[in-house]
Short mmCIF file of C-alpha atoms in Angstrom, two decimals:
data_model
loop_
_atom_site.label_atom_id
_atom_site.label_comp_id
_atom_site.label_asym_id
_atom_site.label_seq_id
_atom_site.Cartn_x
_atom_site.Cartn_y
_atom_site.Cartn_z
CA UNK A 1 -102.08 -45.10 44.68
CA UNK A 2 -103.21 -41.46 45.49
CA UNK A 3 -100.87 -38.57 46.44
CA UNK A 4 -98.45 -39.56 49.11
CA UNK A 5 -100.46 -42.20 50.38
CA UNK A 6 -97.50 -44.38 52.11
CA UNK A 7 -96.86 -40.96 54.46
CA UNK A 8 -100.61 -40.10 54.57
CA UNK A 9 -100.75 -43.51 56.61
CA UNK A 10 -98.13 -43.25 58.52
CA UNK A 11 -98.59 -39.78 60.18
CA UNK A 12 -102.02 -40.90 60.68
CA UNK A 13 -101.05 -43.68 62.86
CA UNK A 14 -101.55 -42.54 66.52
CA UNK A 15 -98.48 -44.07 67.96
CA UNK A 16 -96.76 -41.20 65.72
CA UNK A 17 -98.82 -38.75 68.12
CA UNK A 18 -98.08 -40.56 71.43
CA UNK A 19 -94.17 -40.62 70.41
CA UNK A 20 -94.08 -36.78 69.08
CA UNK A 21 -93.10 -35.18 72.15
CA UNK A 22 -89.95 -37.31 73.18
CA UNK A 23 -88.78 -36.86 69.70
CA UNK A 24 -88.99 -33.50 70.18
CA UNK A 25 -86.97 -33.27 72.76
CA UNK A 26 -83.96 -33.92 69.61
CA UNK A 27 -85.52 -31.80 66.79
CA UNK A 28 -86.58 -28.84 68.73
CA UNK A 29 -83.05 -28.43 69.16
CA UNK A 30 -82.89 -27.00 65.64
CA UNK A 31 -85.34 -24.67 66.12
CA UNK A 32 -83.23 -21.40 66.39
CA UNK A 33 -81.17 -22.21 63.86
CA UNK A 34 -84.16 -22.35 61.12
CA UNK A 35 -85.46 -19.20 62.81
CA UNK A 36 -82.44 -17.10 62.13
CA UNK A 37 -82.77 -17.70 58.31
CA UNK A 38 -86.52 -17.32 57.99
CA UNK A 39 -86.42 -13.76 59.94
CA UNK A 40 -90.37 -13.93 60.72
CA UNK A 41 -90.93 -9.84 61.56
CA UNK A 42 -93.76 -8.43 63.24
CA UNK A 43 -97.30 -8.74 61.06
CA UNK A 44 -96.10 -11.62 58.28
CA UNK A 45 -98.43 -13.99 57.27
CA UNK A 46 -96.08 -17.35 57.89
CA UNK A 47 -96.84 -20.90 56.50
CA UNK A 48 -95.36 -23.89 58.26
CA UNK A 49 -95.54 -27.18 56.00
CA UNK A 50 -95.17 -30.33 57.97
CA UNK A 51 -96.38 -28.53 61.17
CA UNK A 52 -96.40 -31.69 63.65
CA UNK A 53 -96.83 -30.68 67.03
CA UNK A 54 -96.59 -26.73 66.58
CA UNK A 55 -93.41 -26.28 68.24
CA UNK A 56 -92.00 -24.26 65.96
CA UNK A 57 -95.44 -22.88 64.32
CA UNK A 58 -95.57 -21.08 67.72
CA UNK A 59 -92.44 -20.16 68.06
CA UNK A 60 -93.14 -18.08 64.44
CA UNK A 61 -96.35 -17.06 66.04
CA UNK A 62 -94.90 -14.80 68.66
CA UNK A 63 -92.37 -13.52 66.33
CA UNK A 64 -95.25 -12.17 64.27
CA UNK A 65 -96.99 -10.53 66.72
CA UNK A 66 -99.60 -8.94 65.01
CA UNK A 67 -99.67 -11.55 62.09
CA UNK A 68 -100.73 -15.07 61.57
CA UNK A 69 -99.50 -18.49 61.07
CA UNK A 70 -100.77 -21.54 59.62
CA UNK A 71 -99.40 -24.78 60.17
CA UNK A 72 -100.64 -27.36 57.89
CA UNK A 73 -99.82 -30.63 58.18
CA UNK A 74 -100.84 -34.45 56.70
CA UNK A 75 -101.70 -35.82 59.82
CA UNK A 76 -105.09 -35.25 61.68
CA UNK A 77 -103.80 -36.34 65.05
CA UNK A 78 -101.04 -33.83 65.37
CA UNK A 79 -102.95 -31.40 63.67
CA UNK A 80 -105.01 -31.92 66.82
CA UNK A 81 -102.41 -32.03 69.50
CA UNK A 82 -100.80 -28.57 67.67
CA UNK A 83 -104.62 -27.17 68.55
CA UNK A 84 -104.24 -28.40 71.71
CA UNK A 85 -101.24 -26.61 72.68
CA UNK A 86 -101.99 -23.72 71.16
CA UNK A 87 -105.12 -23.28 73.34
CA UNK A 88 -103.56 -24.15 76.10
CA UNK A 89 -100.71 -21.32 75.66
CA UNK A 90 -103.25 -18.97 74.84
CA UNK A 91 -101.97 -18.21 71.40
CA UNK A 92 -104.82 -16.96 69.37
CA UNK A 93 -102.86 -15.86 65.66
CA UNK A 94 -102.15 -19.27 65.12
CA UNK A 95 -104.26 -22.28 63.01
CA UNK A 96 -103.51 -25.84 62.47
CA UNK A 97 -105.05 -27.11 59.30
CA UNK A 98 -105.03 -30.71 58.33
CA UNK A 99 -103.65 -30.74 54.25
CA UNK A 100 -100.63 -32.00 51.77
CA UNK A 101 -98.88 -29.10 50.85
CA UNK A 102 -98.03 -31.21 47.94
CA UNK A 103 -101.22 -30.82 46.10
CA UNK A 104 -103.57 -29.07 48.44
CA UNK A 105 -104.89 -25.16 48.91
CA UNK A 106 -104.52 -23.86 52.02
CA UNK A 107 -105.94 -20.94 53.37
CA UNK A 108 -104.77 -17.58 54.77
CA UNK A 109 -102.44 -16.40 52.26
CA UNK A 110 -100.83 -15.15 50.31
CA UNK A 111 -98.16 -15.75 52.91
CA UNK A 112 -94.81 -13.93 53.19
CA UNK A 113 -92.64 -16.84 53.99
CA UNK A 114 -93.09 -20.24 54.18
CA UNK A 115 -91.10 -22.60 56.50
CA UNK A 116 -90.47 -26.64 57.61
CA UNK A 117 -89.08 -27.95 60.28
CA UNK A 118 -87.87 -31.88 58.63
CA UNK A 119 -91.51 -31.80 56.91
CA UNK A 120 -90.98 -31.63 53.36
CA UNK A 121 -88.39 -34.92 53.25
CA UNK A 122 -91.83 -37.19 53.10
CA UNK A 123 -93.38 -35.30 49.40
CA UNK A 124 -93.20 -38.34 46.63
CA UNK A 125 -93.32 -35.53 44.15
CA UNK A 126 -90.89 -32.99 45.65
CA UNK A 127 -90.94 -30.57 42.03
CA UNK A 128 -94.67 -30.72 42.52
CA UNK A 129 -94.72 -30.00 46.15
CA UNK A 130 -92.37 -26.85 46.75
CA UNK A 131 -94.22 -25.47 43.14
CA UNK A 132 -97.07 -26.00 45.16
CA UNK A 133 -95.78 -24.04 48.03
CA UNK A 134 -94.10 -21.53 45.89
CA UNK A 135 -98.12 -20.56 44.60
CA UNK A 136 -99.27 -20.25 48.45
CA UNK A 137 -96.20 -16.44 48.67
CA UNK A 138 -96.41 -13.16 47.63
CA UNK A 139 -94.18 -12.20 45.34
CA UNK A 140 -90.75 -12.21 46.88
CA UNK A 141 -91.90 -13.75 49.66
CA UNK A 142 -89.21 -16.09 51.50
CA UNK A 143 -88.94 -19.95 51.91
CA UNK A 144 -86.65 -21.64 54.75
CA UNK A 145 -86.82 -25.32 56.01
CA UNK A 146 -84.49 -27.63 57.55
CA UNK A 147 -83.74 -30.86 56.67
CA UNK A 148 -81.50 -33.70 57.24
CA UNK A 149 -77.99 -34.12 55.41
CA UNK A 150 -77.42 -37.39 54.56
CA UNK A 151 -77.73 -40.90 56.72
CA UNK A 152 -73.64 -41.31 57.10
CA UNK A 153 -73.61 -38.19 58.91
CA UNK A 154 -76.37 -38.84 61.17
CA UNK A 155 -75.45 -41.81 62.87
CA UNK A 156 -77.91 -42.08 65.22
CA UNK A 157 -80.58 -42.56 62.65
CA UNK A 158 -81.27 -46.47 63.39
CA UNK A 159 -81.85 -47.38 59.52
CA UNK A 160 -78.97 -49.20 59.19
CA UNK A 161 -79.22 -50.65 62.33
CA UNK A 162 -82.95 -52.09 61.30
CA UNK A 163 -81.98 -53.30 57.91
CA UNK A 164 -82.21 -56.90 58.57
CA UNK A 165 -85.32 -56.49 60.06
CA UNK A 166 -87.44 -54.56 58.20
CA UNK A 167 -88.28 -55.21 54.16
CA UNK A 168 -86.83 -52.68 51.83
CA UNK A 169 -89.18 -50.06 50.63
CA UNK A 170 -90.50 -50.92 47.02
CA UNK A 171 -89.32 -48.87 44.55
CA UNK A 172 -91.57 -45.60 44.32
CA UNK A 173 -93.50 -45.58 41.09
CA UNK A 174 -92.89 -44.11 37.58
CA UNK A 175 -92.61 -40.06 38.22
CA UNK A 176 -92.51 -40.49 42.06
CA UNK A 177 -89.52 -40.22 44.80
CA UNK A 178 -88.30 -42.05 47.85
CA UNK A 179 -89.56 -40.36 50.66
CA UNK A 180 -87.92 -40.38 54.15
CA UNK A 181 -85.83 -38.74 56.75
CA UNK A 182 -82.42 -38.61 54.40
CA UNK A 183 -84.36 -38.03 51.13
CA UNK A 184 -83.48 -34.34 50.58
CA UNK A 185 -79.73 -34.85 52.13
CA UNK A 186 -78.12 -34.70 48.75
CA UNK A 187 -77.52 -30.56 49.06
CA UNK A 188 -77.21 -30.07 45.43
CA UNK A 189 -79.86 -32.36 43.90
CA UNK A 190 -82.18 -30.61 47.01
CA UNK A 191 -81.05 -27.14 45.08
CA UNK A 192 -81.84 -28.71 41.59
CA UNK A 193 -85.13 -29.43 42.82
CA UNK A 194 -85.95 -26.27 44.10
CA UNK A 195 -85.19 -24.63 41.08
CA UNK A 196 -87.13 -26.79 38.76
CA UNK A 197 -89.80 -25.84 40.83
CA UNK A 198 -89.69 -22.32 40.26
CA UNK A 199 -87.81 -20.66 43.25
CA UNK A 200 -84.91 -18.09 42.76
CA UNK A 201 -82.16 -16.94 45.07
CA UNK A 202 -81.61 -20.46 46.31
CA UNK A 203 -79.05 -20.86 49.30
CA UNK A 204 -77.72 -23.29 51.62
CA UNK A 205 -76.31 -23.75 55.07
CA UNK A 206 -75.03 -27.04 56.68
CA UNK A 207 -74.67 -27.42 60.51
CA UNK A 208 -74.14 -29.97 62.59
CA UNK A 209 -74.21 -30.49 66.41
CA UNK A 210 -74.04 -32.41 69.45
CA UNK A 211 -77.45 -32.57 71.64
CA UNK A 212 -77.73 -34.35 74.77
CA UNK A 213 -81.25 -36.80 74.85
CA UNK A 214 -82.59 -39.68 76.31
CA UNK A 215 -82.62 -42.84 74.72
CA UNK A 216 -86.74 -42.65 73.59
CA UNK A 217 -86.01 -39.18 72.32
CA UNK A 218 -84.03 -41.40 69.26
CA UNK A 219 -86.06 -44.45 69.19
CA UNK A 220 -87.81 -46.77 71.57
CA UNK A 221 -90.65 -50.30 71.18
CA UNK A 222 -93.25 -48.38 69.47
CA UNK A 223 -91.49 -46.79 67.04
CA UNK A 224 -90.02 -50.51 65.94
CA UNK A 225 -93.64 -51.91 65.92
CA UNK A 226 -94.76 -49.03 63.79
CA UNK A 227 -92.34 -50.08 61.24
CA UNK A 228 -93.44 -53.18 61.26
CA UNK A 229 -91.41 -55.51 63.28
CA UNK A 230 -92.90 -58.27 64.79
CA UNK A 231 -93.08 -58.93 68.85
CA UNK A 232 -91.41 -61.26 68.95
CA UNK A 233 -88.25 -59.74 66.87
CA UNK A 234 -88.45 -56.54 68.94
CA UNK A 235 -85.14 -58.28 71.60
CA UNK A 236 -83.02 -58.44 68.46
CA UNK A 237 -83.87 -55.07 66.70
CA UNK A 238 -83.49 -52.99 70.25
CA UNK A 239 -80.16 -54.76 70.51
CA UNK A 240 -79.44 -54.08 67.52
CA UNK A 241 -80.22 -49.96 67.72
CA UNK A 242 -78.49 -50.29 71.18
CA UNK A 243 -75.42 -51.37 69.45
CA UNK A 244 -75.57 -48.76 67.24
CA UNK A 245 -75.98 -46.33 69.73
CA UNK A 246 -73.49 -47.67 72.18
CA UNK A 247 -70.55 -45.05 70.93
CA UNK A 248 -72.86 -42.10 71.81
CA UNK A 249 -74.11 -43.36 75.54
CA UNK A 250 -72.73 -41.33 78.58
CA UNK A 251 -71.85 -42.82 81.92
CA UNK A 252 -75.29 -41.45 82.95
CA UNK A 253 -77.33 -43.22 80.74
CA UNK A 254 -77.88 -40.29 78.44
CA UNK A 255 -76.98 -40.14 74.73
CA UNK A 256 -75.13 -37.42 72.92
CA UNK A 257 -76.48 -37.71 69.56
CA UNK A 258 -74.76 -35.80 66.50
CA UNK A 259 -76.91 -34.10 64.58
CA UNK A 260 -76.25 -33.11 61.14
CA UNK A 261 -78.95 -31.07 59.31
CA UNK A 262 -79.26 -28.14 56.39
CA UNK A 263 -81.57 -25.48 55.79
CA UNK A 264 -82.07 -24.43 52.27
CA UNK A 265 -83.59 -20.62 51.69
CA UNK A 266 -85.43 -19.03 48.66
CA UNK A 267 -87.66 -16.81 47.35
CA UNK A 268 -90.66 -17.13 44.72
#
């Protein structure tokens, strides 16, 4: 199997694309709080790994003013919508490139920080990938994502609520690493890993809070089909989720989900 070929599929599917901007409307709450530890100043070249949609890509892109950003990311179709809505802002020191930052050479550096916004849980080769990124900087130059902690303190995550309906991911081959939303939750294995990989000055900052979303902002049909479950199984999964969910539902139908992320920091 080639280089993260389970996630090169998945992105790829287009009901990913279709569902990006109601999942947004959780993640994007996080946005600020990444921002405040990568410090993007006026002129930096910026990298954003896992770009999706370009939310945050252009949110670095105005902070640069005069500089660039490049937002590569694994999927062609949000590659594409990132373009999209970076035309239609009219937000011309920005590019959306479709690559793996875990093997692949991207363009417009040497960058002065690199960033993720819950993009680099999905590498199979983690060491490999942030080396990888680490070779994209200048010297000194900073690196700041955020990340999940782990599944018990999010909840909301439906995983556990899917279990019995979805088959257990086979175990990743020799040299390779589970990939997934929780995969870099364990703080100081996430720390190991950065420094086998070559990055210095490694630091680490858990938050968590409370974010008020609609119920297809978490999960809705299509994101049970795309993991596979059939039609006809869909009743007894949503039920499922919805039971799962039930402690967080207001009166008004809304959800307050608790959200409990990191962001890690370095420099090459």
């Amino acid at each position: 199997m080639g280089t993260n070929e389970v996630e090169r599929q998945r992105w790829n599917d287009p009901s990913w694309t279709a569902a990006w901007p109601r999942r947004e409307r959780l993640t994007s709450n996080v946005t600020g709080y990444l921002l405040e530890h990568l410090r993007p100043a006026e002129g930096e070249r910026v990298l954003d790994v896992g770009s999706g949609g370009g939310g945050t890509t252009l949110a670095i892109a105005e902070a640069v003013g005069t500089g660039s950003v490049v937002g590569a990311d694994i999927s062609g179709p949000l590659c594409a919508l990132a373009t999209g809505r970076a035309a239609e802002a009219g937000v011309g020191n920005v590019t959306f490139v479709v690559a793996d930052a875990q093997s692949d050479a991207i363009d417009g550096g040497p960058f002065d920080a690199a960033t993720s916004q819950f993009g680099v849980m999905f590498f199979d080769e983690p060491v490999r990938a942030f080396g990888n990124i680490r070779t994209h900087l200048a010297p000194g130059g900073r690196l700041a994502f955020a990340c999940w902690q782990v599944a018990e303190r999010n909840p909301w995550l439906p995983m556990r609520a899917l279990a019995p309906f979805v088959a257990p991911p086979p175990p990743p081959e020799a040299g390779r690493h589970p990939t997934g939303p929780c995969s870099l939750g364990d703080a100081e294995a996430t720390a190991a890993l950065l420094a086998a990989a070559g990055w210095a000055e490694i630091g680490w900052q858990p938050y968590e809070l409370v974010v008020t979303v609609e119920r297809d902002a978490i999960g809705d049909d299509d994101q049970l089909r795309h993991m596979g479950i059939a039609e006809d199984e869909l009743p007894r999964a949503r039920a499922a989720v919805d039971a799962q969910l039930r402690p967080f539902e207001r009166p008004d139908g809304h959800y307050e989900a608790p959200l409990a992320f990191q962001v890690f920091t370095a420099r090459a």
